Short mmCIF file of C-alpha atoms in Angstrom, two decimals:
data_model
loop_
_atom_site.label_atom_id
_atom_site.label_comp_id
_atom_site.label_asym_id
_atom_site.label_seq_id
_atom_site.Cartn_x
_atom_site.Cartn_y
_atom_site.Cartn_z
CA UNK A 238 10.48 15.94 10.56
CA UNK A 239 11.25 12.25 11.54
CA UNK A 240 10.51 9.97 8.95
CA UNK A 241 11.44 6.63 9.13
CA UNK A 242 12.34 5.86 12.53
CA UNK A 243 11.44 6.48 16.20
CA UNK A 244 14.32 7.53 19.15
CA UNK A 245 12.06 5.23 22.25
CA UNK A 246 11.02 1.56 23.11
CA UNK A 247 7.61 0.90 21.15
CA UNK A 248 4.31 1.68 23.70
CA UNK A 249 2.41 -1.32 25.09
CA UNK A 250 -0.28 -0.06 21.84
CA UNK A 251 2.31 -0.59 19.62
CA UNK A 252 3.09 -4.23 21.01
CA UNK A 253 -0.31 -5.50 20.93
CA UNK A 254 -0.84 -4.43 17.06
CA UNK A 255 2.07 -6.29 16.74
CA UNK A 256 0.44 -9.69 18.06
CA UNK A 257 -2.42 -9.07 16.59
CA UNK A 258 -0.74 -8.27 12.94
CA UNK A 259 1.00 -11.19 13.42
CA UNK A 260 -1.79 -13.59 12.84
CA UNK A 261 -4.50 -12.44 9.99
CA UNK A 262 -7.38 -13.17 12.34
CA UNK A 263 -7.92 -15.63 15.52
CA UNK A 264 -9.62 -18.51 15.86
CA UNK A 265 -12.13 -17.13 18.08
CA UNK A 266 -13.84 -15.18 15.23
CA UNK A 267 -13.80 -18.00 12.53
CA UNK A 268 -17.39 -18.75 11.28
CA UNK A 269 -19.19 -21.71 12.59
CA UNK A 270 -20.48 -22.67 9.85
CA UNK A 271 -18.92 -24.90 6.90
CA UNK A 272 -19.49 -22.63 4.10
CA UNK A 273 -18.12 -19.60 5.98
CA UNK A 274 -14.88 -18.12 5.39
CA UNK A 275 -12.29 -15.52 6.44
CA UNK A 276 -10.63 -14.48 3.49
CA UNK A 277 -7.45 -11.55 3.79
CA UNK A 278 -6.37 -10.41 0.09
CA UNK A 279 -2.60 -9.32 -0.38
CA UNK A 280 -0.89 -8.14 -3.36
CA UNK A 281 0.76 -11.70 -3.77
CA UNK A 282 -1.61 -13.89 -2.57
CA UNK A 283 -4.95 -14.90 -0.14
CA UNK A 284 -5.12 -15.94 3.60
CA UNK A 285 -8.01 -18.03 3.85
CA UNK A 286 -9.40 -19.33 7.02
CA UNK A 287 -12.25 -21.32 7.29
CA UNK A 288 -14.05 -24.37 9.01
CA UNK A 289 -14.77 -28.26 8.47
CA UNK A 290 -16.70 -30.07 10.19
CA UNK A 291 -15.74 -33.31 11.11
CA UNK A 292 -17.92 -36.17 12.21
CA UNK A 293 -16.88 -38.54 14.40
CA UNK A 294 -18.50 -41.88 15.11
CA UNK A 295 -16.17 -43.23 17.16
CA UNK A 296 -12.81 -42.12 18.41
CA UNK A 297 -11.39 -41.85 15.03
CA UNK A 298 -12.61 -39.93 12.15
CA UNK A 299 -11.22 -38.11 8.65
CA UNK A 300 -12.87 -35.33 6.81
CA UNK A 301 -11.85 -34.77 3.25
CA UNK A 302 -12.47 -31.27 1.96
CA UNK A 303 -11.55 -29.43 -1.58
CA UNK A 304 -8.70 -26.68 -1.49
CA UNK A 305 -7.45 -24.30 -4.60
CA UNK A 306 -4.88 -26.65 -6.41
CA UNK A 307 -2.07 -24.36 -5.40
CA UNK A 308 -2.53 -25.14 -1.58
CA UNK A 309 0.74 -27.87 -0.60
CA UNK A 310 0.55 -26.62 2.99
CA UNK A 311 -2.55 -26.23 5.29
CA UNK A 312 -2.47 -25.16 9.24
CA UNK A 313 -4.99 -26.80 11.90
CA UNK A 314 -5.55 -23.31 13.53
CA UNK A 315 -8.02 -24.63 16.96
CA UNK A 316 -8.90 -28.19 16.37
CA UNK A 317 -11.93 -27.13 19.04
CA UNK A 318 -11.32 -30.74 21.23
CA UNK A 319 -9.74 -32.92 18.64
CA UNK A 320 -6.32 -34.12 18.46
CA UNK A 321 -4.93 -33.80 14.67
CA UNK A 322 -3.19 -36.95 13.87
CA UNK A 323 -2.33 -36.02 10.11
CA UNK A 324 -3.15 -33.82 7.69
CA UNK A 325 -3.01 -34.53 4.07
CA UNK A 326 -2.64 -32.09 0.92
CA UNK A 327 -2.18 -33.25 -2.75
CA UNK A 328 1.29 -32.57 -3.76
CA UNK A 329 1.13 -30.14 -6.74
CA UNK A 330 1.62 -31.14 -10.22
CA UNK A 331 4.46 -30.42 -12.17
CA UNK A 332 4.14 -27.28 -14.62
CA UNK A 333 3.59 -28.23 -18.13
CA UNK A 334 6.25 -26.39 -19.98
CA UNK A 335 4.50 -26.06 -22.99
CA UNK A 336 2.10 -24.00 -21.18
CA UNK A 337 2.63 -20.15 -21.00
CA UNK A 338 3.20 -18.20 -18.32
CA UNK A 339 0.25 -16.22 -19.08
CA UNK A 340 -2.54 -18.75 -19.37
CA UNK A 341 -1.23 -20.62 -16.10
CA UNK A 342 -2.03 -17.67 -14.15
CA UNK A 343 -5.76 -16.90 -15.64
CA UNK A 344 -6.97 -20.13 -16.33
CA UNK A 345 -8.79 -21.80 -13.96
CA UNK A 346 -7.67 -25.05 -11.81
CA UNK A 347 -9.68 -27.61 -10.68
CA UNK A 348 -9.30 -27.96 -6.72
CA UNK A 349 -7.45 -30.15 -4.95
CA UNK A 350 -9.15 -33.05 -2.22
CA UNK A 351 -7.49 -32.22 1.40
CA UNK A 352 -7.55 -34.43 4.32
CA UNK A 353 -7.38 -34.05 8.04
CA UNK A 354 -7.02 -37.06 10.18
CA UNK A 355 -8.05 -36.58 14.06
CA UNK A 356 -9.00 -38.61 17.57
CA UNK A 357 -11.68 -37.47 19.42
CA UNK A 358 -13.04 -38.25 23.52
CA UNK A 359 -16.41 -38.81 22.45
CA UNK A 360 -18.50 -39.01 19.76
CA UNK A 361 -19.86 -36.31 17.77
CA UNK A 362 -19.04 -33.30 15.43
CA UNK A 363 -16.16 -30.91 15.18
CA UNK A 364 -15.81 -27.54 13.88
CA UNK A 365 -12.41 -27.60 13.16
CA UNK A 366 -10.88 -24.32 12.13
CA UNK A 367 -7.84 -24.53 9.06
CA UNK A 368 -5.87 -21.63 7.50
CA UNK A 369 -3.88 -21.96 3.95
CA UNK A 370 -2.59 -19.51 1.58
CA UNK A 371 -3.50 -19.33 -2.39
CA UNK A 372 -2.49 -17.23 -5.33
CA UNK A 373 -5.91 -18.12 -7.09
CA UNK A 374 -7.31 -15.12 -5.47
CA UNK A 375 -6.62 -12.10 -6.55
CA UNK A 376 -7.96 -8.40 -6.96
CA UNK A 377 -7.30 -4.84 -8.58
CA UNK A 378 -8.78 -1.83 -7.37
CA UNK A 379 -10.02 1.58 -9.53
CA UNK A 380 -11.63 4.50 -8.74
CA UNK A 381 -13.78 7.55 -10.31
CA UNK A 382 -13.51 11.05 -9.02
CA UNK A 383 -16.61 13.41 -9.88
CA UNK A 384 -15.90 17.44 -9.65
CA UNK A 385 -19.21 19.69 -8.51
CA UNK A 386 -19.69 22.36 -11.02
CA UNK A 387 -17.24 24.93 -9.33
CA UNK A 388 -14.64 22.63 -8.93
CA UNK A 389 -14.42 23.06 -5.43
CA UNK A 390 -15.63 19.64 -4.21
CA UNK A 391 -14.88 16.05 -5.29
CA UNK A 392 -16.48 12.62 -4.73
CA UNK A 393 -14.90 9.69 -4.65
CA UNK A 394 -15.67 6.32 -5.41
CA UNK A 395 -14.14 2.85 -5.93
CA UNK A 396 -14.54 -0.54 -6.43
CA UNK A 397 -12.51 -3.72 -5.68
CA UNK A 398 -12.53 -5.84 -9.03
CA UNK A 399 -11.80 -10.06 -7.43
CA UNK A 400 -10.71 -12.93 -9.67
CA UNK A 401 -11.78 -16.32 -8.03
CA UNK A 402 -9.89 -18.79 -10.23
CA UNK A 403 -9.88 -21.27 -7.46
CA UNK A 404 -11.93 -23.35 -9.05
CA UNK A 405 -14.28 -23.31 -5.51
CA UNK A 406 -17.71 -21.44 -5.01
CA UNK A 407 -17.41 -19.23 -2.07
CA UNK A 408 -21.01 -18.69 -1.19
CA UNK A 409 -20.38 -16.36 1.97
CA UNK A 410 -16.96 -14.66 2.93
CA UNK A 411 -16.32 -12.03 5.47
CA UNK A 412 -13.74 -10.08 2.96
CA UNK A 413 -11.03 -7.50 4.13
CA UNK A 414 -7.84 -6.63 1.97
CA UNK A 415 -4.23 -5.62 3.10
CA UNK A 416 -2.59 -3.76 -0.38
CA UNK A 417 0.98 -5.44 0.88
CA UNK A 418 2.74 -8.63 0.49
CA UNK A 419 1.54 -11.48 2.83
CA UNK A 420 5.21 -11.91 4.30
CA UNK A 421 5.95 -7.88 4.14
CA UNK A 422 2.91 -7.02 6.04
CA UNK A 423 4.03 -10.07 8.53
CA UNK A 424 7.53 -9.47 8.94
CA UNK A 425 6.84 -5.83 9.57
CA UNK A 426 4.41 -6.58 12.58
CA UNK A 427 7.10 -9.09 14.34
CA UNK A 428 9.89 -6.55 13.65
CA UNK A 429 7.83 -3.89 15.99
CA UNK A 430 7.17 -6.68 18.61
CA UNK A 431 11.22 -7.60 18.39
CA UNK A 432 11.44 -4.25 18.48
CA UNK A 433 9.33 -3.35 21.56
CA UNK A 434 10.40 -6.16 23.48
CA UNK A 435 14.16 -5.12 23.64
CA UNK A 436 13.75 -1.62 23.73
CA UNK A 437 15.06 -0.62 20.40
CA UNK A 438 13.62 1.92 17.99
CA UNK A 439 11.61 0.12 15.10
CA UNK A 440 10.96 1.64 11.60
CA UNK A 441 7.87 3.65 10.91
CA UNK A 442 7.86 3.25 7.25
CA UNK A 443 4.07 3.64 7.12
CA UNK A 444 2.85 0.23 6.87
CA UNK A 445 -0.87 -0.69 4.97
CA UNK A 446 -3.86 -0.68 7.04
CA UNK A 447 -6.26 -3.73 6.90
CA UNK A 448 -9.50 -2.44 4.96
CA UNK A 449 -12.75 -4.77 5.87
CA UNK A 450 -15.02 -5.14 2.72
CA UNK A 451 -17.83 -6.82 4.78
CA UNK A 452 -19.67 -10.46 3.73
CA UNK A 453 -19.86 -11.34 0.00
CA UNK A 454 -20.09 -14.42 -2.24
CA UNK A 455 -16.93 -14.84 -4.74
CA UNK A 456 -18.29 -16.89 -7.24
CA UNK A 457 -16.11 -18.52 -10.23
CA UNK A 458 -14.95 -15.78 -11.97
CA UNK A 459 -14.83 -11.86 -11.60
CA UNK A 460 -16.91 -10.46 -8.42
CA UNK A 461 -16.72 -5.96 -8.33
CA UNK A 462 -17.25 -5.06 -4.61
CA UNK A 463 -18.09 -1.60 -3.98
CA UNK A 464 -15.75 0.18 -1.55
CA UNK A 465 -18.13 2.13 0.89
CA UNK A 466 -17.99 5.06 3.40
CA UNK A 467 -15.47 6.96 0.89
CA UNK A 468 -18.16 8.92 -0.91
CA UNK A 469 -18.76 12.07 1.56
CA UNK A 470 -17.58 15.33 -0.45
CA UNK A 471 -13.90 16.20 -0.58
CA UNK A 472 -12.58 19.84 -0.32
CA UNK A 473 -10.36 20.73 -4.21
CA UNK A 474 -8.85 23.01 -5.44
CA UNK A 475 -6.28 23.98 -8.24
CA UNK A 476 -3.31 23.93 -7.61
CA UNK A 477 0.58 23.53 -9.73
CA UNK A 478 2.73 20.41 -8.99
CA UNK A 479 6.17 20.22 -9.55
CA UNK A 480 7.04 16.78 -9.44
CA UNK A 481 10.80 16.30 -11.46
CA UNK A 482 11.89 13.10 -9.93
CA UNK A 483 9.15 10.52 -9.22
CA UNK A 484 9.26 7.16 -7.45
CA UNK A 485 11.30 5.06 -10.31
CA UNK A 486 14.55 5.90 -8.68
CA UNK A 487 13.38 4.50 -4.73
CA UNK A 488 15.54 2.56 -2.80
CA UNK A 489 13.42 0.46 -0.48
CA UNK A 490 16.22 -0.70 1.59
CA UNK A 491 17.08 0.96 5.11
CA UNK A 492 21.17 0.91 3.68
CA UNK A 493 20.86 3.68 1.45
CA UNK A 494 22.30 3.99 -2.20
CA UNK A 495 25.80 6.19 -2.55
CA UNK A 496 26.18 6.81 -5.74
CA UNK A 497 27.23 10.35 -6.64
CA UNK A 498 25.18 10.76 -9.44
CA UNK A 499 21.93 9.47 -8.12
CA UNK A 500 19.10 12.24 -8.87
CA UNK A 501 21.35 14.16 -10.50
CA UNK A 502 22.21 12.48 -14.14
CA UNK A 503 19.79 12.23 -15.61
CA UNK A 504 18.79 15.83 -14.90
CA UNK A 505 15.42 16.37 -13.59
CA UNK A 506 12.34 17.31 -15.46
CA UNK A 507 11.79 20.99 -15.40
CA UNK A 508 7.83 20.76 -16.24
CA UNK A 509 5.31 21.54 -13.50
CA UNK A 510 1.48 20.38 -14.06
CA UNK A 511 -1.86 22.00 -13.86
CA UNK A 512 -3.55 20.24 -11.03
CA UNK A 513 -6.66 19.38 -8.83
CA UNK A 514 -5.63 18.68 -5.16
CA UNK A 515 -8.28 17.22 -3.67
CA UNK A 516 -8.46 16.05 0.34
CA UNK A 517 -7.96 13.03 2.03
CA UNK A 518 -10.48 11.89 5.13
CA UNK A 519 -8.27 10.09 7.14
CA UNK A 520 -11.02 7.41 8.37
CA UNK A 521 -12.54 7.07 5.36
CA UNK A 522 -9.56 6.59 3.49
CA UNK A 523 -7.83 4.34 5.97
CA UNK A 524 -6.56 0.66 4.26
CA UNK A 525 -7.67 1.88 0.71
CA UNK A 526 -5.86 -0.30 -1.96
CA UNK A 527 -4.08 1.81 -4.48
CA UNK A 528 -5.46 1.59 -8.28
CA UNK A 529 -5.96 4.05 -10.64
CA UNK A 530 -8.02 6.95 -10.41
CA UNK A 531 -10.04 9.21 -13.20
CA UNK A 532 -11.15 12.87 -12.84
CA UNK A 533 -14.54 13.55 -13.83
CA UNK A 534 -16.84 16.63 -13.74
CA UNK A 535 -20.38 17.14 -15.41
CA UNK A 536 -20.34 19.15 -19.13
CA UNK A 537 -23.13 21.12 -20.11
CA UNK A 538 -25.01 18.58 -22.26
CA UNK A 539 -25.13 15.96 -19.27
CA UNK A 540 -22.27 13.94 -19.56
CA UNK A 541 -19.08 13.55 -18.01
CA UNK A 542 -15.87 15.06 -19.57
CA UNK A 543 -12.69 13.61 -18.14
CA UNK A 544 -10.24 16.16 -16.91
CA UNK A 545 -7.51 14.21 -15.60
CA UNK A 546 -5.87 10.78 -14.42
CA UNK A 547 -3.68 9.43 -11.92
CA UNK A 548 -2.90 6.92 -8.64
CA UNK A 549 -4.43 6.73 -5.57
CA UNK A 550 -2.93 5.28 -2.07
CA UNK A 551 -0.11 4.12 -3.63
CA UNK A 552 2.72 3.23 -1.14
CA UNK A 553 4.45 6.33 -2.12
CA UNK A 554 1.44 8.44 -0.80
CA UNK A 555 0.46 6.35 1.75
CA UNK A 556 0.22 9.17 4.49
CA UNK A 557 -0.58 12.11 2.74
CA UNK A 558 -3.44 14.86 3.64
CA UNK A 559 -3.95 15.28 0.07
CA UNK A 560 -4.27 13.52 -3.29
CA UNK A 561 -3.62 15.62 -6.94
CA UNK A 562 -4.31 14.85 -10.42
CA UNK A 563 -2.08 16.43 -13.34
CA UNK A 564 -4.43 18.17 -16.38
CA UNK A 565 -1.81 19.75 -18.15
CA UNK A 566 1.39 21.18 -18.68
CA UNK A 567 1.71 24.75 -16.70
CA UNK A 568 2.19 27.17 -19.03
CA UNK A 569 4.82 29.99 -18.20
CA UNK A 570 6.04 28.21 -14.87
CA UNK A 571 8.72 25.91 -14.66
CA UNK A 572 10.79 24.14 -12.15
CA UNK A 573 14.92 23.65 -11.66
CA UNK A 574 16.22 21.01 -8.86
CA UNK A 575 19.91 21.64 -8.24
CA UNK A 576 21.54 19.71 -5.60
CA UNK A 577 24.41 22.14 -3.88
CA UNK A 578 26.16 19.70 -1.56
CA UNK A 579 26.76 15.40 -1.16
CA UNK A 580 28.86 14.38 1.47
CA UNK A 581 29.03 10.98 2.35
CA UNK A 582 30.77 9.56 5.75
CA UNK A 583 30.95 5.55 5.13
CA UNK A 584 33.31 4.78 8.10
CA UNK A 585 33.02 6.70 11.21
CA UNK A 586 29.34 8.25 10.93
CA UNK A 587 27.20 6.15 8.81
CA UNK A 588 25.56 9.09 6.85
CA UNK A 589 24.93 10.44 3.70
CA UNK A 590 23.79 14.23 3.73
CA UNK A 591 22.56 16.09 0.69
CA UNK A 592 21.09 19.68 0.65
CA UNK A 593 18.92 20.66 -3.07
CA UNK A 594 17.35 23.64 -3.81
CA UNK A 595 14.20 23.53 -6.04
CA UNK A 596 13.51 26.85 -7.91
CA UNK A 597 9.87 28.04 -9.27
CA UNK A 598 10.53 30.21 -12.22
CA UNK A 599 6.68 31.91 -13.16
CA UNK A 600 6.45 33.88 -16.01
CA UNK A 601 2.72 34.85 -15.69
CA UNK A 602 1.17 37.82 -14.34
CA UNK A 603 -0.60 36.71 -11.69
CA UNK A 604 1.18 34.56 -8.51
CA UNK A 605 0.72 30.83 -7.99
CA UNK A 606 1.01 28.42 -5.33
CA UNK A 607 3.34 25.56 -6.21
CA UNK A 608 3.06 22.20 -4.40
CA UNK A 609 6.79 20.66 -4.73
CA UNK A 610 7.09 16.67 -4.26
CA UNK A 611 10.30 15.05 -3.71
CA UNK A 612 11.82 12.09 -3.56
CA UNK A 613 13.97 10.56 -0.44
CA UNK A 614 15.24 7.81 -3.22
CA UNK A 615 18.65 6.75 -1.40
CA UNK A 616 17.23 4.92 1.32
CA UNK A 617 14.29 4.33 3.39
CA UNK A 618 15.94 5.64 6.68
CA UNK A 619 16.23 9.50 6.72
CA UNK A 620 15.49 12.48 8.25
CA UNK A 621 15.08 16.67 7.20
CA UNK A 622 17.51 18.40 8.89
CA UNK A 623 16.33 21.53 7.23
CA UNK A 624 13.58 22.78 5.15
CA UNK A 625 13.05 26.48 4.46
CA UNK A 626 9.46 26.37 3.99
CA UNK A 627 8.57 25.41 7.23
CA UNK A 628 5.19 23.58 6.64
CA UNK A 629 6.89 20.18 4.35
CA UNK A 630 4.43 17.11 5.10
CA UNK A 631 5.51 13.45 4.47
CA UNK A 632 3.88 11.76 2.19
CA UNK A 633 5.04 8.55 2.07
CA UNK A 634 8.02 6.21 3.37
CA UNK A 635 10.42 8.05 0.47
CA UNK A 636 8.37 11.05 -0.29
CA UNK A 637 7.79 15.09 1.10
CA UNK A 638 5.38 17.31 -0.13
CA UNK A 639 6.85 21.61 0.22
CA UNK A 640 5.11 24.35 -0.71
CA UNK A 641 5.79 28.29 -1.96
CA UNK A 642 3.64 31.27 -2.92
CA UNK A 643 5.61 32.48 -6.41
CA UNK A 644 4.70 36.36 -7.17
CA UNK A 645 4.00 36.88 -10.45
CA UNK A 646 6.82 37.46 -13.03
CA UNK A 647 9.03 36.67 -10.29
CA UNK A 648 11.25 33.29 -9.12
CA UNK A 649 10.89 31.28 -5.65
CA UNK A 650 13.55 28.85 -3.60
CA UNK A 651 13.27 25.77 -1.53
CA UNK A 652 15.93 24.38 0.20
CA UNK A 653 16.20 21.37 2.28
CA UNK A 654 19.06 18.92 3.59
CA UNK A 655 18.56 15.26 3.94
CA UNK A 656 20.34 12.93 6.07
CA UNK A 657 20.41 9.58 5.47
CA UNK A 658 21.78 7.03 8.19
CA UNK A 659 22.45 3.58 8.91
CA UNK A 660 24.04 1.22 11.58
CA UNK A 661 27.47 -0.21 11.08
#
């Protein structure tokens, strides 16, 4: 299993995502109309792009137009037959120290007046399309999970939660979200075109996928908008996780970490959970946002009983088949990670290998199936150069998923060896 890089030049498919990825959306698809907006939500931060009109009477003209009060920079992206002359955006006012941290970032600011100067050939009006990044848009995503009766199916649903503290009424947006950082998601799309274009191999740290939300109207305030087409019933099942590391210890680097006692001090966990996996639909899931996520299923008298709660499409997880939800300690099984060999060559080969062996200790008298997760932490540029299961999925940029069949009153091993590697 290859995980974080590729061995060839990028295909022409691969090039062309790039361009595209590189710009949020083109000009050719901005609205027409004045109160019509693009608008991409990151993690950090909102692309808007949108139109103003400008009406010229004579060869000169200037449109004024309100912008969140964060806004210092604004792009003319088609100025569809006019020639920008100047454009013009309040400088911001200086913080008032007094003022917390906190109630600067919830309060609501009222918009700035933006300016765009232009000549003209003739007469007449100009859809003029502008792009400009705010922080006064932001989101958080959560999701339900309902269980059918037998446990054996799930169905999902979500909901995008989006603070407008701009200060602006957004009557009609086309919406989409990218769960990434607005430079991240960026830098990652011009580092496959650099890639591509002189034939070196590119990372494949899975990257997020844009998710459209359709048309809506943000409104001042809080606006929920319903995730759709992720509601078809899932496949689940029960199933034991053994999870002793988790994601706190992740280097997201490509230089990975040497330190000897990485993973291994403090030792690992030895408790393994009582959980639902339930399954993924690639499509359906593609460009979800990661939030939290609560089990439900149906009790006799009616209502809902939770059972369990977790994360969904966090970056860890990004390309897994499968999503599971701790309910409880397992009783009578438990878990030992060992690691039997480090060796790291800093000079001459530029790689850290390290070989662990997970063991499933089960007491009970009947066998289990034991999902083990762990953790590539060192470094985002690896590889398995062994695995003894032979049927480990990745999950994530830094994360496998193994799995064994323990008999009952009986003890089960997984091995693997990682290399990590890195150019000089």
């Amino acid at each position: 299993m290859r995980a974080a890089i590729i061995t060839g030049p990028a295909s022409l498919a691969t090039i062309l995502l790039a361009l595209a990825a590189c710009h949020v959306r083109g000009p050719g698809v901005l609205p027409s109309s004045v109160a019509g907006a693009q608008i991409t939500l990151y993690r950090d931060g909102a692309v808007v792009q949108q139109t103003v009109e400008l009406d010229a009477r004579g060869s000169n003209a200037t449109v004024a137009f309100d912008v969140p009060a964060d806004v210092t920079e604004l792009s003319v992206v088609d100025a569809r037959g006019a020639t920008i002359t100047g454009v013009h955006v309040p400088a911001r006012a200086p913080a008032d120290p007094d003022d917390s941290d906190d109630a600067s970032k919830s309060s609501e600011a009222a918009p700035s007046k933006a300016t765009i100067d232009a000549s003209v050939p003739r007469p007449g009006r100009y859809a003029i399309a502008i792009e400009y990044v705010t922080a006064q848009l932001t989101w958080s995503a959560s999701y339900e999970i309902t269980a059918s009766p037998a446990r054996d199916r799930a169905t999902l649903h979500g909901a995008i939660a989006v603070t407008n503290a701009s200060g602006l009424a957004l009557p009609r947006v086309a919406l989409r979200l990218v769960d990434a950082p607005v430079a991240g998601w960026r830098a990652h799309a011009r580092e496959l075109l650099a890639a591509a274009i002189v034939g070196e191999a590119a990372s494949t740290t899975p990257v997020a996928t844009p998710r459209e939300l359709g048309e809506v109207a943000l409104d001042r305030g809080e606006t929920r908008v319903d995730l759709h087409g992720i509601s078809a019933p899932r496949a689940m099942r029960s199933v034991l996780v053994y999870d002793p590391i988790g994601t706190t210890r992740d280097n997201l680097g490509a230089l990975p970490l040497r330190d000897p006692s990485l993973g291994v001090s403090p030792p690992a966990s030895s408790e393994v959970h009582e959980s639902f996996e339930i399954a993924r639909d690639a499509a359906a899931s593609a460009g979800l946002p990661a939030g939290p996520v609560a089990l439900y299923e149906l009790a006799p008298n009616g209502s809902l009983e939770l059972l369990g709660q977790a994360r969904l499409f966090d970056d860890a997880t990004r390309v897994a088949a499968v999503d599971t939800i701790p309910i409880g300690t397992a009783t009578g099984v438990t878990g030992h990670r060992e690691r039997r060999e480090l060796t790291i060559e800093d000079e001459v080969r530029h790689r850290v290998t390290e070989e662990f062996v997970i063991t499933i200790d089960n007491a009970r008298d009947r066998p289990v199936d034991v999902l083990v997760r762990e953790h590539l932490y060192r470094g985002q540029t690896w590889l398995i150069a062994y695995e003894s299961t032979n049927r480990a999925s990745k999950e994530g940029a830094q994360q496998i998923a193994l799995r064994t069949a323990v008999p009952a009153r009986s003890k089960a091993e997984v091995t693997y060896v990682v290399v990590y590697f890195w150019k000089p």
